Coordinates of C-alpha atoms and ligand atoms in Angstrom, one line a residue:
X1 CA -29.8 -11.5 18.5
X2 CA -28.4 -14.4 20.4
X3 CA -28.4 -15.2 23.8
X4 CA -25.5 -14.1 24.6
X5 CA -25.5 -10.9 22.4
X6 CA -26.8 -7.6 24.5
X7 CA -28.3 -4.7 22.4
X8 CA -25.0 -3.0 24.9
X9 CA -22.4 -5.3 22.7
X10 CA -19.7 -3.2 21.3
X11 CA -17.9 -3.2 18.3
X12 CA -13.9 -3.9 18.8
X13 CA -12.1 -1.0 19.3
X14 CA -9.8 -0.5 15.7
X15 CA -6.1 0.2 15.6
X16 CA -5.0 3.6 14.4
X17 CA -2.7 4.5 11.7
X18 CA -5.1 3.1 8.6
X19 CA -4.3 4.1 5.0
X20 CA -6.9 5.1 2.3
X21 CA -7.2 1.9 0.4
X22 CA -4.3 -0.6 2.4
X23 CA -5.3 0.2 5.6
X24 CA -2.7 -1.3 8.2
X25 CA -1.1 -3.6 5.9
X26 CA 2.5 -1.7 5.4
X27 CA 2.8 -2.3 9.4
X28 CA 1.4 -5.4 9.7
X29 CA 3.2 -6.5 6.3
X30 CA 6.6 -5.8 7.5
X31 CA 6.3 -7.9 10.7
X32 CA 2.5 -9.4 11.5
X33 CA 3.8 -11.2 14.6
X34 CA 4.9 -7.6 16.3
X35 CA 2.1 -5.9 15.0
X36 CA -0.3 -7.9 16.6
X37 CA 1.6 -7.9 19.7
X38 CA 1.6 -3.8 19.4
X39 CA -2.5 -4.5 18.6
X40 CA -2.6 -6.3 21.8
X41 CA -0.8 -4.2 24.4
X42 CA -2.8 -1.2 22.7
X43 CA -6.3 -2.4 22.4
X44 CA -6.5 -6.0 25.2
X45 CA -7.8 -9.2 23.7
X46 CA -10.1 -8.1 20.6
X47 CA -9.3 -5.3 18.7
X48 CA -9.4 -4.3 14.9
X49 CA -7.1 -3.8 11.6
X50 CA -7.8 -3.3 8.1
X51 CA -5.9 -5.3 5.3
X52 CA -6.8 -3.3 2.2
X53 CA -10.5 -3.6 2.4
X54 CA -10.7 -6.6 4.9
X55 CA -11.2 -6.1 8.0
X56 CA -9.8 -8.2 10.6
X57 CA -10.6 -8.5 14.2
X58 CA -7.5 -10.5 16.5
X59 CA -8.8 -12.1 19.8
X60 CA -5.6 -13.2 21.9
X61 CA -5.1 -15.0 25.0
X62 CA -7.2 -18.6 26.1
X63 CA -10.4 -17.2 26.3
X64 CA -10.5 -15.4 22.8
X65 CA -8.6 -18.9 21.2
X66 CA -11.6 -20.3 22.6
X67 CA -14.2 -18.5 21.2
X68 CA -12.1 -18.7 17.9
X69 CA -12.1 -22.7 18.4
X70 CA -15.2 -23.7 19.4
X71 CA -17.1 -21.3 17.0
X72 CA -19.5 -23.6 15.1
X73 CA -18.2 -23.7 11.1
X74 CA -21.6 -22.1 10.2
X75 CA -20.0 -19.3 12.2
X76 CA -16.6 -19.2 11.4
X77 CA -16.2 -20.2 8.1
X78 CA -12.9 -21.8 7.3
X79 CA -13.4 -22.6 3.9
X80 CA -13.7 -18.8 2.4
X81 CA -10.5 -17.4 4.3
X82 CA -9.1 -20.6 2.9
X83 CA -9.4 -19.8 -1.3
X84 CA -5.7 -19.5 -2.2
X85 CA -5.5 -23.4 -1.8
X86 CA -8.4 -24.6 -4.1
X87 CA -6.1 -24.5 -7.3
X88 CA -3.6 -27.0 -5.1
X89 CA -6.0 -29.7 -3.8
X90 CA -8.4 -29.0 -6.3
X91 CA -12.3 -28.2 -6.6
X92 CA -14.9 -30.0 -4.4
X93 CA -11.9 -31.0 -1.7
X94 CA -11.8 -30.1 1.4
X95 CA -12.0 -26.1 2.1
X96 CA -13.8 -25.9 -1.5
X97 CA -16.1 -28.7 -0.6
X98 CA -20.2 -28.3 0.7
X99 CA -20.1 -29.0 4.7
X100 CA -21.2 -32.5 4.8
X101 CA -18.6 -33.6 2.3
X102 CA -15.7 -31.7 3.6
X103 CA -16.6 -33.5 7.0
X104 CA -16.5 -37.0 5.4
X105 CA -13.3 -36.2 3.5
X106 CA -11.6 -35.1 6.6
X107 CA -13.0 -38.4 8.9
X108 CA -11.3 -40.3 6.0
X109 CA -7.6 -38.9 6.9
X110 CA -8.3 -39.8 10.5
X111 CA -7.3 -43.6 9.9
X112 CA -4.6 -42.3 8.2
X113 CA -3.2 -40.7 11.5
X114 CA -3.8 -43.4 13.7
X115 CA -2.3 -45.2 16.4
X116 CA -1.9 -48.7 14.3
X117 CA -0.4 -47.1 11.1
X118 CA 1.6 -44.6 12.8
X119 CA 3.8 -48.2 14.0
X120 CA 4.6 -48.4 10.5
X121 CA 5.8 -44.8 9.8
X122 CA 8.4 -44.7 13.0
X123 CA 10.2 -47.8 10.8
X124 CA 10.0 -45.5 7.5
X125 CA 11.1 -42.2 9.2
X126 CA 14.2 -44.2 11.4
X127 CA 15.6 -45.5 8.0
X128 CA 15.1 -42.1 6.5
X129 CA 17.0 -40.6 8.7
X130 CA 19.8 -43.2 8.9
X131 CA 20.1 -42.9 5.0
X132 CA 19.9 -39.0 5.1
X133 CA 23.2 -38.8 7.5
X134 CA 25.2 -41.9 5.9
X135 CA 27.3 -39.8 4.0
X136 CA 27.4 -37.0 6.8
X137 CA 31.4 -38.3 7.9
X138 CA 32.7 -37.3 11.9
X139 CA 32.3 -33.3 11.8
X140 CA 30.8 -30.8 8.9
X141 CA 28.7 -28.2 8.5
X142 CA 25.2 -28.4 6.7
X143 CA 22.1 -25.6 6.7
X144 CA 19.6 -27.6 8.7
X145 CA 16.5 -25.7 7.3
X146 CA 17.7 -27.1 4.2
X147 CA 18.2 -30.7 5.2
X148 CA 15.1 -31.0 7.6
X149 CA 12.9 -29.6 4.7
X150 CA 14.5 -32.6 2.4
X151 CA 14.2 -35.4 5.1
X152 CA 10.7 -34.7 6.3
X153 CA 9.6 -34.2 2.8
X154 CA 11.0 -38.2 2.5
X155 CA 9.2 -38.9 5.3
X156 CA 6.3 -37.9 4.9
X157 CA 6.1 -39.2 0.9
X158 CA 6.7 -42.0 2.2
X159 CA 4.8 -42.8 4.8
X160 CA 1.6 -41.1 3.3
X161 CA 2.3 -41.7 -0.6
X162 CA 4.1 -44.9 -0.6
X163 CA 6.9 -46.7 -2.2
X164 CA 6.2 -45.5 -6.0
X165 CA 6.7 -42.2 -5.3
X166 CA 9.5 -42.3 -2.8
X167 CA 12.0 -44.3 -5.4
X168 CA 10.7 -44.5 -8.6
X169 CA 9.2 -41.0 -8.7
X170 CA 11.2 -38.9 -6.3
X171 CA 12.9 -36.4 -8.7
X172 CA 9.7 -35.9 -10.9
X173 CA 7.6 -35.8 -7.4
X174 CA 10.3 -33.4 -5.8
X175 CA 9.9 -31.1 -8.9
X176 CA 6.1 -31.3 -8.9
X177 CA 6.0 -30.6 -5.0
X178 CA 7.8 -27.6 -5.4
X179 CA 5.4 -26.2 -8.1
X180 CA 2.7 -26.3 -6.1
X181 CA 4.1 -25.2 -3.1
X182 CA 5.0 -21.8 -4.8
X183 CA 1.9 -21.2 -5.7
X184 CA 0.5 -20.2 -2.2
X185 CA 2.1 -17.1 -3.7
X186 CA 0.5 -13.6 -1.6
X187 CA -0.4 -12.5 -5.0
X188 CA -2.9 -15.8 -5.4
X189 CA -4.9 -14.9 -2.0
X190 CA -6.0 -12.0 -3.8
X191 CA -6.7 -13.4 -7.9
X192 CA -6.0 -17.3 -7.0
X193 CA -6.4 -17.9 -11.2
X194 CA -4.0 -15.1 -12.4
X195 CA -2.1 -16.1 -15.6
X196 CA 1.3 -15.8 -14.4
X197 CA 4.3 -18.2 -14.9
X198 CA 3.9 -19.1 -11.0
X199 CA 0.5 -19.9 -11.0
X200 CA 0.7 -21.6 -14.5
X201 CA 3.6 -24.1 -13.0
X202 CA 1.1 -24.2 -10.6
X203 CA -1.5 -25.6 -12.2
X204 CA 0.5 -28.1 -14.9
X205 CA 2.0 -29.7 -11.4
X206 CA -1.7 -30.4 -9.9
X207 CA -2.6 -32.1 -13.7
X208 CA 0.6 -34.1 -13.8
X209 CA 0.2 -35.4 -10.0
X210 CA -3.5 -36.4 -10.2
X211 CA -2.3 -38.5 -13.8
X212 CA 0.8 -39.9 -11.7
X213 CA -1.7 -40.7 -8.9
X214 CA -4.4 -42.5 -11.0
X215 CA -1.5 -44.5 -12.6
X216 CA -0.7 -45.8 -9.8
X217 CA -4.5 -46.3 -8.7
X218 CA -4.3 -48.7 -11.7
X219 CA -1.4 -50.6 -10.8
X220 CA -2.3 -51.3 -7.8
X221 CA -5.7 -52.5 -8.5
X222 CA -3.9 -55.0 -10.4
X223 CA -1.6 -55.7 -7.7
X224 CA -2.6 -58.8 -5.0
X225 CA -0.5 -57.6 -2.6
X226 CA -2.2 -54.8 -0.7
X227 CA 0.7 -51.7 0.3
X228 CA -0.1 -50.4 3.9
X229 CA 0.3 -46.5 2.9
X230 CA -2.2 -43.6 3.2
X231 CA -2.3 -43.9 -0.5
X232 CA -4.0 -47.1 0.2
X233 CA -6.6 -46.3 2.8
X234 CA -7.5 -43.3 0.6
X235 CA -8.3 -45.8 -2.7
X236 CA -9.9 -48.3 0.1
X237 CA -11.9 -45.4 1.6
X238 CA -16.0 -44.9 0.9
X239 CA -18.5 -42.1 1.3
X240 CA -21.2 -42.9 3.1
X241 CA -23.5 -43.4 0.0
X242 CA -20.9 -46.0 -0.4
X243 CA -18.9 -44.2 -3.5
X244 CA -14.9 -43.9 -3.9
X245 CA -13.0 -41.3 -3.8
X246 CA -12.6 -40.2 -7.3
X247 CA -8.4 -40.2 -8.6
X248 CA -9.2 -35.8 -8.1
X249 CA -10.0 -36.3 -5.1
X250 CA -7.7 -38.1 -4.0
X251 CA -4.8 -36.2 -5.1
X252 CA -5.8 -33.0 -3.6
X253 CA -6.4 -34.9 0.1
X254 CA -2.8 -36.6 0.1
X255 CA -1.1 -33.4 -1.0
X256 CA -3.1 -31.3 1.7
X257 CA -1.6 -34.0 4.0
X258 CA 1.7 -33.6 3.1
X259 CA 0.9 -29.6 2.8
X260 CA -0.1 -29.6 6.8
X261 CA 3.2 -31.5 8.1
X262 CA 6.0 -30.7 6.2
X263 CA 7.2 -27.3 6.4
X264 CA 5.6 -27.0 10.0
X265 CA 7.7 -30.1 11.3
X266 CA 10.8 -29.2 9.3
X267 CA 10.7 -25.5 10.9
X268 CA 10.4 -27.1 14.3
X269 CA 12.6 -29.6 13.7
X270 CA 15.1 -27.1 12.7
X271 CA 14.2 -24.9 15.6
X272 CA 14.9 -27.7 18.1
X273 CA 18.6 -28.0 17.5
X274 CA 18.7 -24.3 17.2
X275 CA 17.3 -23.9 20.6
X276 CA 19.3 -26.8 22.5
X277 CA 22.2 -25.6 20.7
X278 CA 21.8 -22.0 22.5
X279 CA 20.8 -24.0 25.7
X280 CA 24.0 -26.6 26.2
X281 CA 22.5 -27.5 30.0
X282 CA 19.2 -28.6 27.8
X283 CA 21.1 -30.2 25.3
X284 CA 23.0 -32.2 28.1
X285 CA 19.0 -33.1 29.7
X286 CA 17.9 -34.2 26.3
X287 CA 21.1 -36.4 25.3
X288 CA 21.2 -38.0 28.7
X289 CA 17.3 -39.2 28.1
X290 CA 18.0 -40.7 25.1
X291 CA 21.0 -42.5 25.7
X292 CA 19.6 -43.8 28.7
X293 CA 17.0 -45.0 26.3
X294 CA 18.9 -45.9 23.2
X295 CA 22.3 -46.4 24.1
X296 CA 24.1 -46.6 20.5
X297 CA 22.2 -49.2 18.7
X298 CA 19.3 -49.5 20.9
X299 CA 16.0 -49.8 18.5
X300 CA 14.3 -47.0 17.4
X301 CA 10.3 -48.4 18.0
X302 CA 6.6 -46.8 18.1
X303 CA 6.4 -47.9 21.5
X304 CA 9.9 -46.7 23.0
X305 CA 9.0 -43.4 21.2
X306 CA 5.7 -42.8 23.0
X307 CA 7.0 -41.7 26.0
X308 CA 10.3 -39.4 26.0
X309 CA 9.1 -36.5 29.2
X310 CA 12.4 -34.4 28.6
X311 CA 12.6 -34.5 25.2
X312 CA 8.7 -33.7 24.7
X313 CA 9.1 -31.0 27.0
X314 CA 11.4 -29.4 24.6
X315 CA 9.0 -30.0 21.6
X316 CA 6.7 -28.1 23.4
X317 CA 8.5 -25.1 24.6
X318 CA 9.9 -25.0 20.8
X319 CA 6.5 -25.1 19.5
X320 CA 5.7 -21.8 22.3
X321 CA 8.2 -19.7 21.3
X322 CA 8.2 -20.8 17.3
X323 CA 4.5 -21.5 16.2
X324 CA 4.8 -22.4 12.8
X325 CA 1.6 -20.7 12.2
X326 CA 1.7 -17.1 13.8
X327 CA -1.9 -16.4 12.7
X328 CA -5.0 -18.3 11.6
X329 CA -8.1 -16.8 10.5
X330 CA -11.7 -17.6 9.6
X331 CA -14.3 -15.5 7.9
X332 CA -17.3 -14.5 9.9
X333 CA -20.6 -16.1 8.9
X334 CA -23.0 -15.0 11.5
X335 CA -22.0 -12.4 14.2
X336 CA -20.0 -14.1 16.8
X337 CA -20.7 -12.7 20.1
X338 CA -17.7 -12.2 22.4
X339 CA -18.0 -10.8 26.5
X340 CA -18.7 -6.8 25.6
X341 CA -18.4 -7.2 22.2
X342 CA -20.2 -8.7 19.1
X343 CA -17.8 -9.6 16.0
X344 CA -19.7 -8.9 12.8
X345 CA -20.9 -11.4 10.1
X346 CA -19.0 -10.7 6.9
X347 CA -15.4 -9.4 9.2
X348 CA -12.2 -11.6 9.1
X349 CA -11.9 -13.0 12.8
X350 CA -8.2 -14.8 13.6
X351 CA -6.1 -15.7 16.5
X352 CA -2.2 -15.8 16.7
X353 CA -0.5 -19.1 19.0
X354 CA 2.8 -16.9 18.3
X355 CA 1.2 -13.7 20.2
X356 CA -1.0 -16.0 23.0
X357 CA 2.4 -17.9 23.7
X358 CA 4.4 -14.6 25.1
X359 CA 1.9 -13.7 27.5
X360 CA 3.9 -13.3 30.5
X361 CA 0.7 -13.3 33.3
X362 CA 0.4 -16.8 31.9
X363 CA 3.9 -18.0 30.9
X364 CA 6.1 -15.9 32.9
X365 CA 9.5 -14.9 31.4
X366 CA 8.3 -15.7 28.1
X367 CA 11.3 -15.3 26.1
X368 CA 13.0 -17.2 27.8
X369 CA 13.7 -20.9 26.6
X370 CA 12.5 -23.0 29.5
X371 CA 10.7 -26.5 28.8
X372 CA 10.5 -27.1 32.4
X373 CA 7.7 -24.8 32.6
X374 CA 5.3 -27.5 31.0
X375 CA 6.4 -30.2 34.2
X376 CA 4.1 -31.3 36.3
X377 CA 4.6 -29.0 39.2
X378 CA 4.7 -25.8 36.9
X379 CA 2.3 -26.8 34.3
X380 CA 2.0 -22.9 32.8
X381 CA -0.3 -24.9 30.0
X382 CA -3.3 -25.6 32.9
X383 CA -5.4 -23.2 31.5
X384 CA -7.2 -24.6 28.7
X385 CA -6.2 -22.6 25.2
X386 CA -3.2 -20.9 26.1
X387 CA -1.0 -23.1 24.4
X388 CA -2.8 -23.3 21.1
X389 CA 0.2 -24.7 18.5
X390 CA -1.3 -27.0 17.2
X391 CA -4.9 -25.4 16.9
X392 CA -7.4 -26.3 19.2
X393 CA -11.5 -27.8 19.9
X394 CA -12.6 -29.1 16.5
X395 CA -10.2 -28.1 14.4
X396 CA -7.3 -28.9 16.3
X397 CA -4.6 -30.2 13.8
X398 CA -5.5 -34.1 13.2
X399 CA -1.5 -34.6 12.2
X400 CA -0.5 -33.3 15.5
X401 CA 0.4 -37.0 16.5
X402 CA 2.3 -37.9 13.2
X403 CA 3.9 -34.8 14.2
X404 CA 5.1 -35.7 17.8
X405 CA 6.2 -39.4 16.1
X406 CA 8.5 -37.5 13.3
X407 CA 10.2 -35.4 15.2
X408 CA 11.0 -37.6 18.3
X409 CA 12.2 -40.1 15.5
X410 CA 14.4 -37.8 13.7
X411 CA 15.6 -36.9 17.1
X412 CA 16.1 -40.4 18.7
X413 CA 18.7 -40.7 15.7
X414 CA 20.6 -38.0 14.8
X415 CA 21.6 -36.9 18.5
X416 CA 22.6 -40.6 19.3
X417 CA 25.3 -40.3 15.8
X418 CA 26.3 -36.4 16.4
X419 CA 26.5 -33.2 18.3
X420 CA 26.0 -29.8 16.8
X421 CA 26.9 -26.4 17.4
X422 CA 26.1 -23.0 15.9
X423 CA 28.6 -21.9 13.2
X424 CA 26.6 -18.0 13.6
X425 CA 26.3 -15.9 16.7
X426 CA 23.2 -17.5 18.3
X427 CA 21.4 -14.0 18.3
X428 CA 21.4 -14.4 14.5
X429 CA 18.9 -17.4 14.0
X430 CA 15.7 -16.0 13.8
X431 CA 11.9 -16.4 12.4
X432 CA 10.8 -15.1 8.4
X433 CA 8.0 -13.9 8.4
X434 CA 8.5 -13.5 4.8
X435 CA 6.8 -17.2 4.6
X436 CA 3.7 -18.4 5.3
X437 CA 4.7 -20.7 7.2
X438 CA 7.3 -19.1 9.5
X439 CA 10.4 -20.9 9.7
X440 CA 14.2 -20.2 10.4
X441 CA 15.5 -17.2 8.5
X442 CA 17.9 -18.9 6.4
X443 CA 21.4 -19.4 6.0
X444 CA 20.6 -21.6 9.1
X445 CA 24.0 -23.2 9.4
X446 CA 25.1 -25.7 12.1
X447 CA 28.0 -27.8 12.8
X448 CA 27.9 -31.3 13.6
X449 CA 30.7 -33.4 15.6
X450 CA 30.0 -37.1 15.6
X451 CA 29.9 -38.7 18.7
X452 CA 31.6 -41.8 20.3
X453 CA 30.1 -45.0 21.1
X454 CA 27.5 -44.9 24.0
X455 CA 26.5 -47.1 27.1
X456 CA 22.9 -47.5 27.3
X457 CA 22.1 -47.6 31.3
X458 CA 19.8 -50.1 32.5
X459 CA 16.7 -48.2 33.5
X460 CA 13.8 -48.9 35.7
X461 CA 10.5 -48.7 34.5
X462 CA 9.4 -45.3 34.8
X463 CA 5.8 -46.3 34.6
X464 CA 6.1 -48.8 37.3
X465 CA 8.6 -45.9 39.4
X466 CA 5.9 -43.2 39.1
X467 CA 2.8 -45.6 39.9
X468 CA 1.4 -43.8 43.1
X469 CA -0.5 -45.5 45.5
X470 CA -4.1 -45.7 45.1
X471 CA -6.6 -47.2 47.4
X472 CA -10.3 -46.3 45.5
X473 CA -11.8 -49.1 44.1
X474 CA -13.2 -46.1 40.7
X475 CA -12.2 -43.5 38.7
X476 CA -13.9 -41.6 36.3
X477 CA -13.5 -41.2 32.7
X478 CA -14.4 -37.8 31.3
X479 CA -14.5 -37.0 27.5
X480 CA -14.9 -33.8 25.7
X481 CA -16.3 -35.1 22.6
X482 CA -16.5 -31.3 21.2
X483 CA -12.5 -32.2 20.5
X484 CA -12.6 -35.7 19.9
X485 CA -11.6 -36.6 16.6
X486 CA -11.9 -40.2 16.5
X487 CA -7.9 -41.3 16.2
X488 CA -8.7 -44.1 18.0
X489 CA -5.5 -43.9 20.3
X490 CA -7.3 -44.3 23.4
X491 CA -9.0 -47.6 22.0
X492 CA -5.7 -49.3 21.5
X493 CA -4.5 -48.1 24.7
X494 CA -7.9 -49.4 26.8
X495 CA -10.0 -51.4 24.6
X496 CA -11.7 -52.5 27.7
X497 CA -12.8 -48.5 28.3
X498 CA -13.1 -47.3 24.6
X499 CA -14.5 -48.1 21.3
X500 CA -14.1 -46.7 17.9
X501 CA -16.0 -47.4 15.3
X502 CA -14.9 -47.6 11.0
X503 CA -15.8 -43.5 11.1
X504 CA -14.3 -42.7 14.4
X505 CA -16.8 -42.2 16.6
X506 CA -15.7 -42.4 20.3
X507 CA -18.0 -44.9 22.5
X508 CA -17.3 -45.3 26.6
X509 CA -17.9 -48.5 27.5
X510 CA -17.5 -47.8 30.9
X511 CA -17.3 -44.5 32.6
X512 CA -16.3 -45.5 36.3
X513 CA -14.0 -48.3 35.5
X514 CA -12.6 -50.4 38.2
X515 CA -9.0 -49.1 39.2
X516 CA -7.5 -52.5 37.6
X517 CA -7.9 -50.1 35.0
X518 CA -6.6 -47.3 35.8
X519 CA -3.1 -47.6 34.0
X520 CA -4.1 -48.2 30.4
X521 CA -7.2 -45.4 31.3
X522 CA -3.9 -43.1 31.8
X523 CA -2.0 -43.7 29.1
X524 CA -5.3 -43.6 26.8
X525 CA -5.6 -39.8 28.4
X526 CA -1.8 -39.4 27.4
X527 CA -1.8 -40.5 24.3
X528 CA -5.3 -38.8 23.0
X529 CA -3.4 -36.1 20.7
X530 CA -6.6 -33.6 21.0
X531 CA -6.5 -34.1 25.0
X532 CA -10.7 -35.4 25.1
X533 CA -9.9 -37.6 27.9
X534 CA -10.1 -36.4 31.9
X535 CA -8.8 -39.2 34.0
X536 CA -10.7 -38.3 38.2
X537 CA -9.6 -40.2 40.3
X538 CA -11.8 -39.3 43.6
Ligands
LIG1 FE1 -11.1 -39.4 20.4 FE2 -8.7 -39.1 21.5 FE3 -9.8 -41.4 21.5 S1 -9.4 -38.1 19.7 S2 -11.1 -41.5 19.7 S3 -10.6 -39.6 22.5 S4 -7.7 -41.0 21.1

């Protein structure tokens, strides 16, 4: 019994309604995301359901997304709810991997997602996006879950896989991509090796990517010039007994990669114009902030991108009302004691970001679209782990940054060349659950106007406008190095402050800083995509 397990602890209450043999999955199959609202109002922040024989115990609201988050991973073990995607990135990677090696492989993505490569990307994604509207003409009408799957496919090929697959392999790649991607098929949770056709393609697409891949291993080894992709770091990478990454392994972490961001940022890229386009007085905000930052031709850069307040704002309240994932979920190793209640080893624990994001004691009005609740006066986010989109502690999604950088990109670009509209009633857009990764139901149909030249307006420094007076001679730097992931953000923001080493770990070189420092301290804060850094100023 743990410390903080009483011989009083109490199971979780367990919803009623269960079927012999399915249990509450006809419900919960038909719409999770209002089911486990229903499981909430019913039962509070824990309570129980039954998926065939599996039973699964919600926690909603921060404190439960804490527990869920900060649970050790000899606790909650991610790798067993995780099965369905060992076929796709293969045996011995990541989720199928022992501990210490799934903890390596995952540090070795972390350069990957840093702040120095990420300069790279914003080039690669602006000139994606330029070549994806070139042919678009003044005004037309395109399904933008369609075309923001496509581009941020490009993208992120690009960025992460490098120049042989975008152009000399794109059709083949496009075709493979999509193979694997139906195999997260609801059957293959259940029997992940079933023969049929699905899982078949399946499996001849993860053969035919890892020989594409360790062609181009050879090539390049042959190659003097060095390419500055993902690809790349992964070949360059070492375990720490100082062994490669075998070509099987590498496959399966690069198509995990691209499996975390793409039909995540495409559904919330797609949501974005969805949601301004219901919300013209946003829309008007959000062009306004870019055209005074752009103008028409201004350059799209990794620094002008970094800071975009309005825009961000909107990302954010998108992400609350549209979570890509509306549930993620853990298997319980050892019981995991929570207030009252003790969750039992060998249960299915999850939370849901989609159900914690309409809580209206902490976001009031939550269906409302209103980014102006994250400001800093309002700040409805304060309370650590209500606003979970992107995961959170630990775990929290290491892309989340490459994330941000895509979709402010794609953004910075389209709404400088074009307006758009809804062609349906705006009532009519709406999630799928049908996916596992939720996403506008589709037709999603827009209509886009192009738009004439603009002025950009001279603009202060906002940095230097917002600089408040400050007469200490110290602050504090605080880290939570329970979320610290080692992206290394904060080092090239404050190098004086912070140090990262080769495996990201996080060193403070000084934790009361003089206040000299206290702007690049800030913006390493800002920029820290897993928020680890406290900035006190006393
Ligand atoms: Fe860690 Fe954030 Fe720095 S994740 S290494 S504190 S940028």
């Amino acid at each position: 019994m743990t410390a903080q397990q009483t011989s009083t602890s109490k199971e979780p209450q367990k919803m009623p309604g269960a079927l012999p043999l399915i249990g509450n999955m006809l419900k919960f199959g038909k719409n999770p995301y209002e089911y486990m609202s229903l499981l909430r109002s019913k039962l509070g922040e824990i309570g129980e359901f039954r998926l065939f024989h599996q039973q699964m115990i919600l926690l909603t609201g921060p404190e439960g997304n804490e527990a869920f988050f900060r649970a050790p991973d000899d606790q909650l073990d991610q790798n067993e709810a995780y099965k369905v995607m060992t076929p796709i990135f293969g045996k011995g990677v990541v989720f199928d991997a022992p501990p210490h090696i799934k903890d390596q492989q995952l540090k070795m993505l972390m350069p990957v997602l840093r702040d120095k490569p990420m300069r790279t990307y914003s080039q690669i994604i602006v000139q994606e996006v330029e070549e994806a509207i070139k042919d678009w003409g003044d005004k037309g009408e395109v399904d933008l879950l369609e075309f923001m799957k496509q581009l941020t496919i490009y993208t992120s090929s690009h960025c992460l896989l490098g120049d042989e697959f975008r152009y000399e392999l794109n059709e083949e790649f496009s075709h493979l991509y999509h193979d694997l991607e139906n195999g997260m098929h609801p059957l293959a949770f259940i029997f992940p090796y079933l023969p049929i056709p699905i899982l078949r393609r399946r499996d001849k697409a993860r053969v035919r990517l890892q020989e594409l891949v360790t062609e181009i291993i050879e090539k390049r080894a042959k190659k003097e010039e060095k390419s500055d992709d993902a690809f790349q770091m992964l070949i360059d990478t070492r375990y720490e007994d100082g062994s490669a990454l075998s070509p099987h392994e590498i496959t399966g972490l690069l198509i995990g990669t691209l499996f975390a961001g793409h039909h995540t940022t495409a559904g919330t890229a797609t949501w974005i114009t969805l949601e301004l386009a219901r919300n013209p007085k946003e829309m008007e905000r959000v062009l306004a902030e870019f055209d005074e930052l752009y103008g028409h031709e201004g350059e799209v850069t990794f620094q002008s991108l970094r800071e975009i307040p309005i825009f961000e704002r909107v990302i954010k309240e998108v992400l609350r009302l549209h979570p890509p994932l509306i549930m993620l979920i853990r298997k319980v190793a050892k019981d995991l004691p929570f207030k009252d209640y003790v969750i039992k080893a060998g249960k299915y624990v999850c939370v849901s970001p989609r159900v914690s994001h309409r809580i209206p004691e902490i976001f009031p009005n939550p269906e409302v679209f209103d980014p102006d609740r994250f400001t800093e006066e309002r700040q409805e986010d304060a309370i650590p782990f209500s606003w979970v989109a992107f995961g959170g502690g630990r775990h929290k999604c290491s892309g989340n940054a490459f994330a941000m950088l895509q979709l402010k990109a794609i953004y910075a670009i389209l709404l400088r060349r074009y307006k758009f509209e809804l062609v349906d009633p705006p009532e009519s857009y709406q999630d799928d659950y049908k996916q596992m990764v939720v996403q506008p139901g589709s037709p999603c149909r827009v209509r886009y106007i192009k738009r004439g030249t603009i002025q950009q307006a001279a603009s202060a420094d906002k940095n230097e406008a917002s600089e408040t007076a400050n007469d200490q001679t110290h602050f504090k730097v605080e880290v939570d190095y329970d979320l610290c992931q080692g992206h290394a953000n904060c080092m090239a923001e404050a190098p004086e402050i912070f140090q990262v080493d080769d495996k990201g770990t996080l060193t403070v070189l000084q934790e009361t800083p003089d206040n000299a420092l206290l702007k690049k301290a800030q913006a390493a804060a800002r920029y820290c995509p897993t928020g680890a850094i406290k900035i006190k100023q006393k």
